[in-house]
Each structure stands twice: as structure tokens, then as C-alpha cells.
């Protein structure tokens, strides 16, 4: 990812965050993890940019993920107030949930939310994520659940959401979709990717009859041995970089 065309007058740490986030929107578009103009990936800006204020970047409401660029991302505060003079509106359903996590979880640098078909299918199932495949076994005791309360525009839902999440890094929003958060964008991405793969396989398997369940001890060992979330193995950076290289072959306009 070559962030060459930095916006004049912008802090380099903000520009770096903007390019990485814009690239991630394009990765989601390439993978088909889009929902018209809806859903969000957000990044909390570092203190070097905000002087300790809690501010984050979000997609301009009305644009498809394939249209997001480093420059048109919108900088907002926890109340959804636009801070950078952007002409684009912000979806209230975006900043309400994301602001709650960015504010309430110290390591929630990046928050991702999707409405994929298999993700919502699993979120609608009574049993939730099944411990019956290679990918769900890597998420043993890492998945939180939050009951559906309607469209997420009401701030009073935030305390309940945070209580249900605790410190678990991936979330099944019941009847709604999937969510992941992490202290880096690549780590949030590989966590969400693993959850998404688990849901894809679970939905396909469900049509084939009873599944072979993974014993809890094996799942616990599998999660312990899974290196993709480990910082000493890059914590998803290599995976994310590989996908950005694929995006670059299609369109590098996200860097502008």
C-alpha cells in the first residue's frame, strides 16, 4: 500500500489511517461484504492526531464501499458531529454502535460490522455459531452475543452492548449481523474473516444433515494454536497486505 499523495496540512498519522481504512473498504467490496450503501468500518484516530480527544473515521453515507477514498472518509466525534468540514452526511446507525465501542473499549481502534447472508443466517439461528468446523474451532470462547433491539440508533443500547461484549473480540449481533474489533485494523479484519468463514461453512453444512461437533477440549487447543491472531506472526498484517495488493491491481483511487 503506497500512501504517496498525502493531503496538504493533514497530520501524517491521520493520512496513514485514512489510506489504510479506505483500502479496507475496497477489500470488503472486492470480497462482496457490502450492503448497498450501508454498514461501516471505523477507525479511532491516535492521540497524536486528536490530542487525546476521541475521534474516528467513518465512510461517507451514500457512497458504495468501492467509492470510498482516503480523502472522502469523514472524521467525527462520539456524538456523530462532523469535524473535518465534509459535505457528506453520516449514518446515525453507524456512529451509535461504533462510537460505543471506540469509547468503551480501550483496544477498539478498529470496528467492523457486516450484514453478509451467512453472517445474518447464523445470527438468526437459535444456537448461534456452531463449534463444528475448522474456523469456528479457532474462535472458542472468543464470541460474544447481543440480542436484537431494533435499528441501532438509540444511545441507551450502548451500555448493554458493551456489557454483552465484555472483552470478546468478535460479536454475533442476533438477528442482525457480525461485528469484530481490535487494536489494529488488520487484526480486526482477520478476526472478522475467520468468523465469516465459519458462518459460510455452517450455512452450507446445515443443508447436509447433522454435523460432527468439535469437542470443547479440541476447540480450546485449536484456538490456542491459531497463529493468525498472534502479534509475533503479524496479527493479520500479511493477510491484509496481500488483499490490498489485489485491490491495487483493480483500482488505486482509494489512495487519493
CSV table of C-alpha atoms in Angstrom, one decimal:
chain,number,residue,atom,x,y,z
A,1,UNK,CA,0.0,0.0,0.0
A,2,UNK,CA,1.8,3.2,-1.2
A,3,UNK,CA,0.3,6.2,0.6
A,4,UNK,CA,2.0,8.8,-1.7
A,5,UNK,CA,-0.4,11.6,-2.2
A,6,UNK,CA,-0.8,13.0,1.3
A,7,UNK,CA,-3.4,15.7,1.8
A,8,UNK,CA,-1.6,19.1,2.5
A,9,UNK,CA,-1.8,20.2,6.1
A,10,UNK,CA,-3.0,16.9,7.4
A,11,UNK,CA,-1.2,15.1,10.2
A,12,UNK,CA,0.7,12.1,8.7
A,13,UNK,CA,-0.7,9.7,11.2
A,14,UNK,CA,-4.3,10.7,10.2
A,15,UNK,CA,-3.4,10.3,6.5
A,16,UNK,CA,-1.9,6.9,7.1
A,17,UNK,CA,-5.1,5.8,9.0
A,18,UNK,CA,-7.2,7.2,6.1
A,19,UNK,CA,-5.4,5.3,3.4
A,20,UNK,CA,-5.5,2.0,5.4
A,21,UNK,CA,-9.2,2.4,6.1
A,22,UNK,CA,-10.0,3.3,2.5
A,23,UNK,CA,-8.1,0.3,1.4
A,24,UNK,CA,-10.1,-1.9,3.7
A,25,UNK,CA,-13.4,-0.6,2.3
A,26,UNK,CA,-12.1,-1.6,-1.2
A,27,UNK,CA,-11.1,-5.0,0.2
A,28,UNK,CA,-14.7,-5.5,1.6
A,29,UNK,CA,-16.1,-4.5,-1.8
A,30,UNK,CA,-13.8,-7.0,-3.6
A,31,UNK,CA,-14.9,-9.8,-1.2
A,32,UNK,CA,-18.6,-8.9,-1.6
A,33,UNK,CA,-19.1,-7.9,2.0
A,34,UNK,CA,-21.2,-4.9,1.1
A,35,UNK,CA,-24.8,-4.0,1.8
A,36,UNK,CA,-25.7,-1.3,-0.8
A,37,UNK,CA,-24.6,2.0,0.9
A,38,UNK,CA,-25.0,0.6,4.5
A,39,UNK,CA,-22.7,-0.8,7.2
A,40,UNK,CA,-19.4,0.6,8.4
A,41,UNK,CA,-15.8,0.1,9.2
A,42,UNK,CA,-14.4,2.7,11.6
A,43,UNK,CA,-11.0,3.6,12.9
A,44,UNK,CA,-10.3,5.6,16.0
A,45,UNK,CA,-7.6,8.2,15.3
A,46,UNK,CA,-4.5,8.1,17.5
A,47,UNK,CA,-3.8,10.7,20.2
A,48,UNK,CA,-1.0,12.1,18.1
A,49,UNK,CA,-3.8,13.4,15.8
A,50,UNK,CA,-6.5,14.3,18.3
A,51,UNK,CA,-4.5,15.4,21.4
A,52,UNK,CA,-6.4,12.8,23.4
A,53,UNK,CA,-9.9,13.6,22.1
A,54,UNK,CA,-11.9,10.6,20.9
A,55,UNK,CA,-12.4,11.0,17.2
A,56,UNK,CA,-12.9,8.4,14.4
A,57,UNK,CA,-13.2,8.0,10.7
A,58,UNK,CA,-16.3,6.6,9.0
A,59,UNK,CA,-17.5,6.1,5.5
A,60,UNK,CA,-19.5,8.9,3.8
A,61,UNK,CA,-23.1,7.9,3.9
A,62,UNK,CA,-24.5,7.5,0.4
A,63,UNK,CA,-21.3,6.1,-1.2
A,64,UNK,CA,-20.7,2.5,-2.1
A,65,UNK,CA,-17.6,0.9,-0.5
A,66,UNK,CA,-16.0,0.9,-3.9
A,67,UNK,CA,-16.2,4.7,-3.9
A,68,UNK,CA,-14.5,5.3,-0.6
A,69,UNK,CA,-11.2,7.1,-0.7
A,70,UNK,CA,-8.7,8.4,1.9
A,71,UNK,CA,-9.9,12.0,1.3
A,72,UNK,CA,-13.7,11.4,1.5
A,73,UNK,CA,-13.7,9.5,4.7
A,74,UNK,CA,-15.5,11.6,7.4
A,75,UNK,CA,-13.9,12.5,10.7
A,76,UNK,CA,-16.5,12.6,13.5
A,77,UNK,CA,-16.7,12.7,17.3
A,78,UNK,CA,-18.6,10.3,19.6
A,79,UNK,CA,-21.8,12.3,19.1
A,80,UNK,CA,-21.5,12.0,15.3
A,81,UNK,CA,-20.5,15.6,14.8
A,82,UNK,CA,-18.5,16.1,11.6
A,83,UNK,CA,-15.1,17.6,12.4
A,84,UNK,CA,-13.4,18.0,9.0
A,85,UNK,CA,-15.9,20.0,7.1
A,86,UNK,CA,-17.0,17.0,5.0
A,87,UNK,CA,-20.0,17.6,2.7
A,88,UNK,CA,-21.2,14.1,3.3
A,89,UNK,CA,-23.7,13.0,5.9
A,90,UNK,CA,-23.1,10.3,8.4
A,91,UNK,CA,-25.5,7.3,9.1
A,92,UNK,CA,-26.7,7.5,12.7
A,93,UNK,CA,-26.9,3.7,12.8
A,94,UNK,CA,-23.2,3.8,12.1
A,95,UNK,CA,-21.8,6.0,14.7
A,96,UNK,CA,-24.1,4.9,17.6
A,97,UNK,CA,-22.7,1.3,17.8
A,98,UNK,CA,-19.2,2.2,16.6
A,99,UNK,CA,-18.9,5.1,19.0
A,100,UNK,CA,-19.9,2.9,21.9
A,101,UNK,CA,-17.1,0.5,21.2
A,102,UNK,CA,-14.5,3.2,20.4
A,103,UNK,CA,-15.4,5.0,23.6
A,104,UNK,CA,-15.9,2.0,25.9
A,105,UNK,CA,-13.2,-0.5,24.8
A,106,UNK,CA,-9.6,0.9,25.1
A,107,UNK,CA,-8.3,-1.5,22.4
A,108,UNK,CA,-11.1,-0.9,20.0
A,109,UNK,CA,-9.0,1.0,17.4
A,110,UNK,CA,-11.0,-0.5,14.6
A,111,UNK,CA,-14.6,-1.7,14.5
A,112,UNK,CA,-16.1,-3.6,11.6
A,113,UNK,CA,-19.7,-4.6,11.0
A,114,UNK,CA,-21.3,-6.7,8.2
A,115,UNK,CA,-24.6,-7.9,7.0
A,116,UNK,CA,-23.5,-10.9,4.9
A,117,UNK,CA,-26.1,-13.5,4.1
A,118,UNK,CA,-24.4,-16.3,6.0
A,119,UNK,CA,-23.5,-14.0,8.9
A,120,UNK,CA,-27.1,-12.9,9.4
A,121,UNK,CA,-28.3,-16.5,8.9
A,122,UNK,CA,-26.1,-17.7,11.8
A,123,UNK,CA,-27.1,-14.6,13.8
A,124,UNK,CA,-30.8,-15.7,13.3
A,125,UNK,CA,-30.2,-19.3,14.3
A,126,UNK,CA,-31.2,-20.2,17.9
A,127,UNK,CA,-27.8,-21.9,18.6
A,128,UNK,CA,-25.7,-19.2,17.1
A,129,UNK,CA,-22.2,-20.1,15.9
A,130,UNK,CA,-21.7,-23.9,15.9
A,131,UNK,CA,-18.5,-25.4,17.1
A,132,UNK,CA,-18.4,-27.8,14.1
A,133,UNK,CA,-15.7,-26.6,11.7
A,134,UNK,CA,-12.1,-25.6,11.3
A,135,UNK,CA,-12.8,-21.9,11.6
A,136,UNK,CA,-15.3,-21.8,14.4
A,137,UNK,CA,-12.9,-24.0,16.4
A,138,UNK,CA,-10.4,-21.2,16.2
A,139,UNK,CA,-12.9,-18.9,17.9
A,140,UNK,CA,-13.5,-20.9,21.1
A,141,UNK,CA,-14.6,-18.6,23.9
A,142,UNK,CA,-13.9,-15.5,21.7
A,143,UNK,CA,-17.5,-14.9,20.5
A,144,UNK,CA,-20.0,-12.6,22.3
A,145,UNK,CA,-23.7,-12.3,21.6
A,146,UNK,CA,-26.0,-9.3,21.8
A,147,UNK,CA,-29.8,-9.5,21.4
A,148,UNK,CA,-31.5,-7.6,18.7
A,149,UNK,CA,-33.1,-4.3,19.9
A,150,UNK,CA,-34.1,-2.8,16.6
A,151,UNK,CA,-32.2,-0.4,14.4
A,152,UNK,CA,-29.1,0.7,16.3
A,153,UNK,CA,-29.8,4.5,16.6
A,154,UNK,CA,-30.5,4.7,20.3
A,155,UNK,CA,-27.6,5.6,22.6
A,156,UNK,CA,-29.2,3.8,25.6
A,157,UNK,CA,-28.3,0.5,23.9
A,158,UNK,CA,-24.6,1.1,24.3
A,159,UNK,CA,-24.2,0.0,27.9
A,160,UNK,CA,-26.0,-3.3,27.2
A,161,UNK,CA,-23.9,-3.9,24.1
A,162,UNK,CA,-20.7,-3.2,26.0
A,163,UNK,CA,-21.7,-5.5,28.9
A,164,UNK,CA,-22.6,-8.3,26.5
A,165,UNK,CA,-19.3,-7.9,24.6
A,166,UNK,CA,-17.0,-7.8,27.6
A,167,UNK,CA,-13.6,-8.5,26.2
A,168,UNK,CA,-14.6,-10.8,23.5
A,169,UNK,CA,-13.2,-9.7,20.1
A,170,UNK,CA,-16.0,-11.0,17.8
A,171,UNK,CA,-19.7,-10.5,18.2
A,172,UNK,CA,-22.8,-12.1,16.8
A,173,UNK,CA,-25.5,-9.4,16.8
A,174,UNK,CA,-28.5,-11.7,17.0
A,175,UNK,CA,-31.0,-11.3,14.1
A,176,UNK,CA,-28.7,-8.6,12.7
A,177,UNK,CA,-25.1,-9.5,11.6
A,178,UNK,CA,-21.5,-9.8,12.6
A,179,UNK,CA,-19.0,-7.4,14.3
A,180,UNK,CA,-15.3,-7.5,15.1
A,181,UNK,CA,-13.0,-5.1,16.9
A,182,UNK,CA,-9.3,-4.9,17.6
A,183,UNK,CA,-6.3,-2.7,18.4
A,184,UNK,CA,-5.3,-2.7,14.7
A,185,UNK,CA,-7.3,-2.8,11.5
A,186,UNK,CA,-5.6,-5.9,10.1
A,187,UNK,CA,-6.3,-7.9,13.3
A,188,UNK,CA,-9.9,-6.8,13.3
A,189,UNK,CA,-10.1,-8.0,9.6
A,190,UNK,CA,-8.7,-11.5,10.2
A,191,UNK,CA,-10.9,-11.9,13.2
A,192,UNK,CA,-14.0,-11.0,11.1
A,193,UNK,CA,-12.8,-13.1,8.2
A,194,UNK,CA,-12.5,-16.1,10.4
A,195,UNK,CA,-16.0,-15.6,11.8
A,196,UNK,CA,-17.3,-15.0,8.3
A,197,UNK,CA,-15.7,-18.3,7.0
A,198,UNK,CA,-17.1,-20.2,10.0
A,199,UNK,CA,-20.6,-18.8,9.1
A,200,UNK,CA,-20.2,-19.6,5.4
A,201,UNK,CA,-19.3,-23.2,6.2
A,202,UNK,CA,-22.0,-23.6,8.9
A,203,UNK,CA,-24.7,-22.4,6.5
A,204,UNK,CA,-23.5,-24.8,3.8
A,205,UNK,CA,-23.2,-27.7,6.2
A,206,UNK,CA,-26.7,-27.2,7.6
A,207,UNK,CA,-28.2,-28.4,4.4
A,208,UNK,CA,-26.3,-31.8,4.7
A,209,UNK,CA,-27.8,-33.1,8.0
A,210,UNK,CA,-26.3,-33.4,11.5
A,211,UNK,CA,-22.8,-32.1,11.8
A,212,UNK,CA,-19.8,-33.6,13.6
A,213,UNK,CA,-19.2,-31.4,16.6
A,214,UNK,CA,-15.7,-30.4,17.6
A,215,UNK,CA,-15.1,-31.4,21.3
A,216,UNK,CA,-14.5,-28.4,23.6
A,217,UNK,CA,-11.0,-29.5,24.5
A,218,UNK,CA,-10.0,-29.7,20.8
A,219,UNK,CA,-11.6,-26.3,20.1
A,220,UNK,CA,-9.7,-24.8,23.1
A,221,UNK,CA,-6.5,-26.3,21.7
A,222,UNK,CA,-7.2,-25.1,18.2
A,223,UNK,CA,-7.8,-21.5,19.3
A,224,UNK,CA,-4.6,-21.6,21.4
A,225,UNK,CA,-2.6,-22.9,18.4
A,226,UNK,CA,-4.2,-20.5,15.8
A,227,UNK,CA,-1.3,-18.2,14.9
A,228,UNK,CA,-3.1,-15.7,12.7
A,229,UNK,CA,-4.3,-13.6,15.6
A,230,UNK,CA,-0.8,-13.6,17.2
A,231,UNK,CA,1.4,-10.4,17.1
A,232,UNK,CA,4.5,-12.4,16.6
A,233,UNK,CA,3.0,-13.8,13.4
A,234,UNK,CA,1.9,-10.4,12.1
A,235,UNK,CA,-1.6,-10.4,13.7
A,236,UNK,CA,-3.3,-10.3,10.2
A,237,UNK,CA,-1.0,-7.7,8.6
A,238,UNK,CA,0.3,-10.2,6.0
A,239,UNK,CA,-3.2,-11.3,5.1
A,240,UNK,CA,-4.5,-7.7,4.8
A,241,UNK,CA,-1.5,-6.6,2.8
A,242,UNK,CA,-2.0,-9.5,0.3
A,243,UNK,CA,-5.6,-8.4,-0.2
A,244,UNK,CA,-4.7,-4.8,-0.7
A,245,UNK,CA,-2.3,-5.8,-3.4
A,246,UNK,CA,-5.2,-7.5,-5.1
A,247,UNK,CA,-7.2,-4.2,-4.8
A,248,UNK,CA,-4.2,-2.3,-6.2
A,249,UNK,CA,-4.4,-4.4,-9.4
A,250,UNK,CA,-8.0,-3.3,-9.8
A,251,UNK,CA,-8.1,0.4,-8.7
A,252,UNK,CA,-5.7,2.5,-6.6
A,253,UNK,CA,-8.0,5.5,-6.4
A,254,UNK,CA,-8.7,4.8,-2.7
A,255,UNK,CA,-5.2,6.3,-2.0
A,256,UNK,CA,-6.3,9.8,-3.1
